[in-house]
mmCIF file of C-alpha atoms and ligand atoms in Angstrom:
data_model
loop_
_atom_site.group_PDB
_atom_site.id
_atom_site.type_symbol
_atom_site.label_atom_id
_atom_site.label_comp_id
_atom_site.label_asym_id
_atom_site.label_seq_id
_atom_site.Cartn_x
_atom_site.Cartn_y
_atom_site.Cartn_z
ATOM 1 C CA MET T 19 91.222 120.897 105.607
ATOM 2 C CA ARG T 20 94.845 121.871 106.592
ATOM 3 C CA LEU T 21 96.700 119.685 109.151
ATOM 4 C CA THR T 22 97.476 122.897 110.904
ATOM 5 C CA ASP T 23 93.662 123.244 111.529
ATOM 6 C CA PRO T 24 93.660 123.678 115.264
ATOM 7 C CA ARG T 25 91.004 121.263 116.098
ATOM 8 C CA LEU T 26 92.330 118.498 113.790
ATOM 9 C CA ALA T 27 95.751 119.098 114.993
ATOM 10 C CA ALA T 28 94.766 118.762 118.656
ATOM 11 C CA ILE T 29 92.857 115.427 117.720
ATOM 12 C CA LEU T 30 95.875 114.031 115.750
ATOM 13 C CA GLU T 31 98.148 114.664 118.757
ATOM 14 C CA ARG T 32 95.670 113.142 121.167
ATOM 15 C CA GLU T 33 95.179 110.037 119.097
ATOM 16 C CA HIS T 34 98.930 109.451 118.342
ATOM 17 C CA ALA T 35 99.517 109.926 121.977
ATOM 18 C CA ALA T 36 96.947 107.398 122.945
ATOM 19 C CA ALA T 37 98.499 105.018 120.252
ATOM 20 C CA ALA T 38 102.009 105.238 121.485
ATOM 21 C CA ALA T 39 101.026 104.841 125.170
ATOM 22 C CA GLN T 40 99.062 101.635 124.185
ATOM 23 C CA ARG T 41 101.979 100.401 122.350
ATOM 24 C CA ALA T 42 104.285 101.127 125.171
ATOM 25 C CA VAL T 43 102.280 98.745 127.470
ATOM 26 C CA PRO T 44 102.219 95.389 125.689
ATOM 27 C CA HIS T 45 98.841 93.847 126.917
ATOM 28 C CA ALA T 46 98.854 90.100 127.013
ATOM 29 C CA ALA T 47 95.375 89.893 125.756
ATOM 30 C CA ARG T 48 96.037 92.148 122.958
ATOM 31 C CA GLU T 49 98.951 90.027 121.876
ATOM 32 C CA ALA T 50 96.748 86.771 121.623
ATOM 33 C CA GLY T 51 95.158 85.615 118.468
ATOM 34 C CA ARG T 52 97.259 87.655 116.043
ATOM 35 C CA THR T 53 96.543 85.676 113.020
ATOM 36 C CA ASP T 54 92.818 86.254 112.364
ATOM 37 C CA PHE T 55 91.513 89.802 112.297
ATOM 38 C CA ARG T 56 87.985 88.542 113.096
ATOM 39 C CA VAL T 57 88.738 86.922 116.449
ATOM 40 C CA SER T 58 92.042 88.729 117.262
ATOM 41 C CA ASP T 59 91.646 90.653 120.478
ATOM 42 C CA ARG T 60 94.656 92.657 119.506
ATOM 43 C CA GLN T 61 93.029 93.622 116.240
ATOM 44 C CA ARG T 62 89.763 94.599 118.094
ATOM 45 C CA THR T 63 91.308 96.728 120.800
ATOM 46 C CA SER T 64 94.642 98.266 119.381
ATOM 47 C CA TYR T 65 95.311 101.273 117.321
ATOM 48 C CA LEU T 66 98.091 99.645 114.985
ATOM 49 C CA SER T 67 98.105 102.989 113.527
ATOM 50 C CA ILE T 68 100.589 104.647 111.058
ATOM 51 C CA GLY T 69 103.004 107.175 112.278
ATOM 52 C CA ARG T 70 102.938 110.964 112.057
ATOM 53 C CA ASP T 71 105.425 110.931 109.043
ATOM 54 C CA GLN T 72 103.191 108.476 107.185
ATOM 55 C CA GLY T 73 100.173 110.438 107.823
ATOM 56 C CA ARG T 74 101.619 113.705 106.670
ATOM 57 C CA TRP T 75 102.994 111.985 103.448
ATOM 58 C CA LEU T 76 99.627 110.393 102.656
ATOM 59 C CA HIS T 77 97.920 113.853 103.314
ATOM 60 C CA GLY T 78 100.433 115.449 101.066
ATOM 61 C CA LEU T 79 99.927 112.760 98.518
ATOM 62 C CA VAL T 80 96.210 113.342 98.168
ATOM 63 C CA ARG T 81 96.527 117.165 97.895
ATOM 64 C CA ALA T 82 99.474 116.997 95.320
ATOM 65 C CA THR T 83 97.586 114.442 93.082
ATOM 66 C CA GLY T 84 94.177 116.117 93.663
ATOM 67 C CA ALA T 85 92.936 112.606 94.474
ATOM 68 C CA ARG T 86 88.975 112.915 94.903
ATOM 69 C CA THR T 87 87.842 109.346 95.631
ATOM 70 C CA ILE T 88 89.840 107.940 98.343
ATOM 71 C CA VAL T 89 89.246 104.544 99.881
ATOM 72 C CA GLU T 90 90.812 102.932 102.871
ATOM 73 C CA PHE T 91 91.027 99.152 103.839
ATOM 74 C CA GLY T 92 91.425 98.972 107.544
ATOM 75 C CA THR T 93 90.412 102.072 109.314
ATOM 76 C CA SER T 94 91.052 100.906 113.048
ATOM 77 C CA PHE T 95 90.220 103.946 115.346
ATOM 78 C CA GLY T 96 90.667 106.540 112.611
ATOM 79 C CA ILE T 97 94.070 108.030 112.587
ATOM 80 C CA SER T 98 95.042 107.333 109.002
ATOM 81 C CA ALA T 99 91.423 108.497 108.097
ATOM 82 C CA LEU T 100 91.997 111.888 109.849
ATOM 83 C CA TYR T 101 94.747 112.382 107.306
ATOM 84 C CA LEU T 102 93.091 111.280 104.399
ATOM 85 C CA ALA T 103 89.661 112.625 105.104
ATOM 86 C CA SER T 104 91.062 116.072 105.804
ATOM 87 C CA ALA T 105 92.960 115.971 102.607
ATOM 88 C CA ALA T 106 89.667 114.770 100.754
ATOM 89 C CA ARG T 107 87.954 117.807 102.103
ATOM 90 C CA ALA T 108 90.839 120.036 100.520
ATOM 91 C CA THR T 109 90.551 118.430 96.993
ATOM 92 C CA GLY T 110 86.691 118.370 97.084
ATOM 93 C CA GLY T 111 86.664 114.707 97.349
ATOM 94 C CA THR T 112 85.253 111.709 99.424
ATOM 95 C CA PHE T 113 86.823 109.513 101.862
ATOM 96 C CA THR T 114 85.453 105.950 102.568
ATOM 97 C CA GLY T 115 87.016 103.854 105.108
ATOM 98 C CA THR T 116 86.161 100.130 106.381
ATOM 99 C CA GLU T 117 86.637 98.488 109.726
ATOM 100 C CA TYR T 118 85.591 95.113 110.887
ATOM 101 C CA HIS T 119 85.247 95.696 114.626
ATOM 102 C CA ALA T 120 82.077 97.666 115.464
ATOM 103 C CA GLU T 121 83.549 99.545 118.543
ATOM 104 C CA LYS T 122 86.544 100.911 116.297
ATOM 105 C CA ALA T 123 84.259 101.786 113.425
ATOM 106 C CA GLU T 124 81.986 103.706 115.831
ATOM 107 C CA SER T 125 85.002 105.448 117.542
ATOM 108 C CA ALA T 126 86.550 106.429 114.204
ATOM 109 C CA ARG T 127 83.208 107.961 113.134
ATOM 110 C CA ALA T 128 83.016 109.749 116.423
ATOM 111 C CA THR T 129 86.658 111.131 116.166
ATOM 112 C CA LEU T 130 86.220 112.171 112.517
ATOM 113 C CA ALA T 131 82.991 114.051 113.642
ATOM 114 C CA GLU T 132 84.885 115.804 116.405
ATOM 115 C CA ALA T 133 87.568 116.921 113.893
ATOM 116 C CA GLY T 134 84.712 118.298 111.705
ATOM 117 C CA LEU T 135 85.024 115.555 109.271
ATOM 118 C CA ALA T 136 81.606 114.025 109.824
ATOM 119 C CA GLU T 137 81.111 113.562 105.917
ATOM 120 C CA ALA T 138 83.708 110.514 105.945
ATOM 121 C CA ASP T 139 82.053 107.369 105.138
ATOM 122 C CA ILE T 140 83.085 104.608 107.547
ATOM 123 C CA ARG T 141 81.686 101.252 106.673
ATOM 124 C CA HIS T 142 81.558 98.602 109.380
ATOM 125 C CA GLY T 143 82.073 94.954 108.370
ATOM 126 C CA ASP T 144 84.309 92.833 106.350
ATOM 127 C CA ALA T 145 85.813 95.149 103.493
ATOM 128 C CA ARG T 146 85.372 92.284 101.058
ATOM 129 C CA GLU T 147 81.674 92.930 101.402
ATOM 130 C CA THR T 148 81.420 96.457 102.547
ATOM 131 C CA LEU T 149 83.552 97.829 99.592
ATOM 132 C CA ALA T 150 82.075 95.309 96.929
ATOM 133 C CA ASP T 151 79.582 98.067 95.847
ATOM 134 C CA LEU T 152 81.878 101.012 95.609
ATOM 135 C CA SER T 153 81.344 103.223 92.660
ATOM 136 C CA GLY T 154 84.478 104.378 91.155
ATOM 137 C CA PRO T 155 86.796 105.689 89.763
ATOM 138 C CA ILE T 156 88.849 105.369 92.803
ATOM 139 C CA ASP T 157 91.912 107.782 92.666
ATOM 140 C CA LEU T 158 93.741 106.600 95.817
ATOM 141 C CA LEU T 159 93.492 103.237 97.515
ATOM 142 C CA PHE T 160 95.246 102.888 101.003
ATOM 143 C CA LEU T 161 95.620 99.194 102.150
ATOM 144 C CA ASP T 162 96.114 98.773 105.733
ATOM 145 C CA GLY T 163 93.750 95.810 106.824
ATOM 146 C CA ALA T 164 94.551 92.163 107.213
ATOM 147 C CA LYS T 165 97.861 91.605 105.181
ATOM 148 C CA ASP T 166 96.686 88.345 103.454
ATOM 149 C CA LEU T 167 93.837 90.295 101.938
ATOM 150 C CA TYR T 168 95.891 92.951 100.261
ATOM 151 C CA ARG T 169 95.865 90.956 97.035
ATOM 152 C CA PRO T 170 92.107 90.127 97.150
ATOM 153 C CA MET T 171 91.189 93.562 97.931
ATOM 154 C CA LEU T 172 93.206 94.759 95.029
ATOM 155 C CA ASP T 173 91.627 92.293 92.825
ATOM 156 C CA LEU T 174 88.304 93.313 94.006
ATOM 157 C CA LEU T 175 88.633 97.045 93.474
ATOM 158 C CA ALA T 176 90.804 96.972 90.412
ATOM 159 C CA PRO T 177 87.890 97.256 87.946
ATOM 160 C CA GLY T 178 86.989 100.494 89.778
ATOM 161 C CA LEU T 179 90.390 102.071 90.000
ATOM 162 C CA ALA T 180 91.015 105.174 87.779
ATOM 163 C CA ASP T 181 93.612 105.016 84.947
ATOM 164 C CA HIS T 182 95.833 107.263 87.036
ATOM 165 C CA ALA T 183 95.183 105.402 90.367
ATOM 166 C CA VAL T 184 97.585 105.299 93.044
ATOM 167 C CA VAL T 185 97.694 102.408 95.406
ATOM 168 C CA VAL T 186 99.632 102.817 98.834
ATOM 169 C CA ALA T 187 100.000 99.650 101.264
ATOM 170 C CA ASP T 188 101.359 99.735 104.844
ATOM 171 C CA ASN T 189 103.676 97.213 106.541
ATOM 172 C CA ILE T 190 105.609 96.242 103.452
ATOM 173 C CA ALA T 191 108.566 93.990 104.001
ATOM 174 C CA PRO T 192 109.919 91.780 101.544
ATOM 175 C CA ASP T 193 109.786 88.785 103.839
ATOM 176 C CA ARG T 194 106.252 88.624 104.818
ATOM 177 C CA PRO T 195 104.611 85.690 103.430
ATOM 178 C CA GLU T 196 101.089 87.110 103.693
ATOM 179 C CA ILE T 197 101.868 89.910 101.097
ATOM 180 C CA ALA T 198 103.946 87.791 98.568
ATOM 181 C CA ASN T 199 101.055 87.647 96.219
ATOM 182 C CA PHE T 200 100.268 91.459 96.601
ATOM 183 C CA LEU T 201 104.023 92.364 96.115
ATOM 184 C CA ALA T 202 103.961 90.018 92.823
ATOM 185 C CA ALA T 203 100.953 91.937 91.517
ATOM 186 C CA ILE T 204 102.340 95.610 92.024
ATOM 187 C CA ASN T 205 105.710 94.600 90.677
ATOM 188 C CA VAL T 206 104.494 93.850 87.261
ATOM 189 C CA PRO T 207 105.850 96.741 85.485
ATOM 190 C CA GLU T 208 103.406 96.699 82.622
ATOM 191 C CA GLU T 209 100.652 97.394 85.185
ATOM 192 C CA TRP T 210 102.200 99.264 87.989
ATOM 193 C CA THR T 211 105.174 101.562 88.673
ATOM 194 C CA THR T 212 106.165 100.798 92.367
ATOM 195 C CA SER T 213 108.526 102.246 94.773
ATOM 196 C CA ILE T 214 109.012 101.137 98.515
ATOM 197 C CA LEU T 215 109.161 103.975 100.945
ATOM 198 C CA GLU T 216 110.820 103.658 104.400
ATOM 199 C CA PHE T 217 109.260 105.418 107.300
ATOM 200 C CA GLU T 218 109.826 105.487 110.943
ATOM 201 C CA LYS T 219 107.545 102.330 111.387
ATOM 202 C CA GLY T 220 108.595 100.503 108.315
ATOM 203 C CA GLY T 221 107.947 100.451 104.638
ATOM 204 C CA MET T 222 105.017 101.360 102.502
ATOM 205 C CA SER T 223 104.498 100.613 98.887
ATOM 206 C CA PHE T 224 103.557 103.416 96.293
ATOM 207 C CA SER T 225 102.230 102.104 93.244
ATOM 208 C CA VAL T 226 100.960 104.111 90.110
ATOM 209 C CA ARG T 227 99.165 102.392 87.339
ATOM 210 C CA ALA T 228 101.411 102.053 84.527
HETATM 211 C C1 SAM V 326 96.637 98.294 111.088
HETATM 212 S S1 SAM V 326 95.105 98.529 111.548
HETATM 213 C C2 SAM V 326 94.592 99.945 110.645
HETATM 214 C C3 SAM V 326 95.323 101.200 111.302
HETATM 215 C C4 SAM V 326 94.664 102.406 110.649
HETATM 216 N N1 SAM V 326 94.903 102.475 109.023
HETATM 217 C C5 SAM V 326 95.492 103.583 111.190
HETATM 218 O O1 SAM V 326 96.407 104.002 110.646
HETATM 219 O O2 SAM V 326 94.897 104.432 112.086
HETATM 220 C C6 SAM V 326 94.256 97.257 110.801
HETATM 221 C C7 SAM V 326 92.611 97.280 110.910
HETATM 222 O O3 SAM V 326 92.177 96.607 109.809
HETATM 223 C C8 SAM V 326 91.038 96.044 110.309
HETATM 224 N N2 SAM V 326 90.669 94.850 109.288
HETATM 225 C C9 SAM V 326 91.493 93.724 108.998
HETATM 226 N N3 SAM V 326 90.913 93.040 108.041
HETATM 227 C C10 SAM V 326 89.718 93.714 107.743
HETATM 228 C C11 SAM V 326 88.490 93.303 106.754
HETATM 229 N N4 SAM V 326 88.796 92.356 106.117
HETATM 230 N N5 SAM V 326 87.623 94.194 106.819
HETATM 231 C C12 SAM V 326 87.472 95.386 107.622
HETATM 232 N N6 SAM V 326 88.553 95.741 108.496
HETATM 233 C C13 SAM V 326 89.582 94.942 108.544
HETATM 234 C C14 SAM V 326 91.440 95.596 111.678
HETATM 235 O O4 SAM V 326 90.059 95.101 112.440
HETATM 236 C C15 SAM V 326 92.180 96.495 112.285
HETATM 237 O O5 SAM V 326 91.564 97.466 113.052
#
């Protein structure tokens, strides 16, 4: 499905606008408990989504590479999922997302269905469990859940990654201690060819299996 599909385009606009409105009004409760995704009110209620430029790039990446098995760690209300699942439709592939908070997972499923992408598989629960039984090979893995779990998720899913797999991770900054072990892994040149790309909201890593 193209991003110009009228129904998808309208839903993306609506969801990006809702995310921006939410960001513009910092809610005290949403700011509390930032550290643990399981009990953080902010993680439970906030979009924390990628920007339009990142979404367009992810969608284009899937289409350009023809990625068929696409997996997302951290779906939230489904904005990035809309970009990835529509691209999966175009390549004849599948999209599997994961979200810990039930209300978010349910909302993401409803939004995807509204966009005509009901086939997207949104798994509710801790991704360390809900993605443990995934059958590969995974062509594209997008990491956007708890930052300290990027490395454990990469290690968990590595056996199922295709030879040509692409791993993209959001919120990449060299000084974030939570992702230091992940950065160490994707910066081993014998294993990954990695670039850091800058978008409006910050950096994303782009790693291709060496
Ligand atoms: C940054 S948001 C994701 C935004 C989304 N990718 C988008 O662009 O629309 C991170 C989400 O990951 C979820 N999350 C964090 N750790 C998780 C885990 N271990 N399993 C499942 N979901 C998790 C959080 O609840 C939160 O909704």
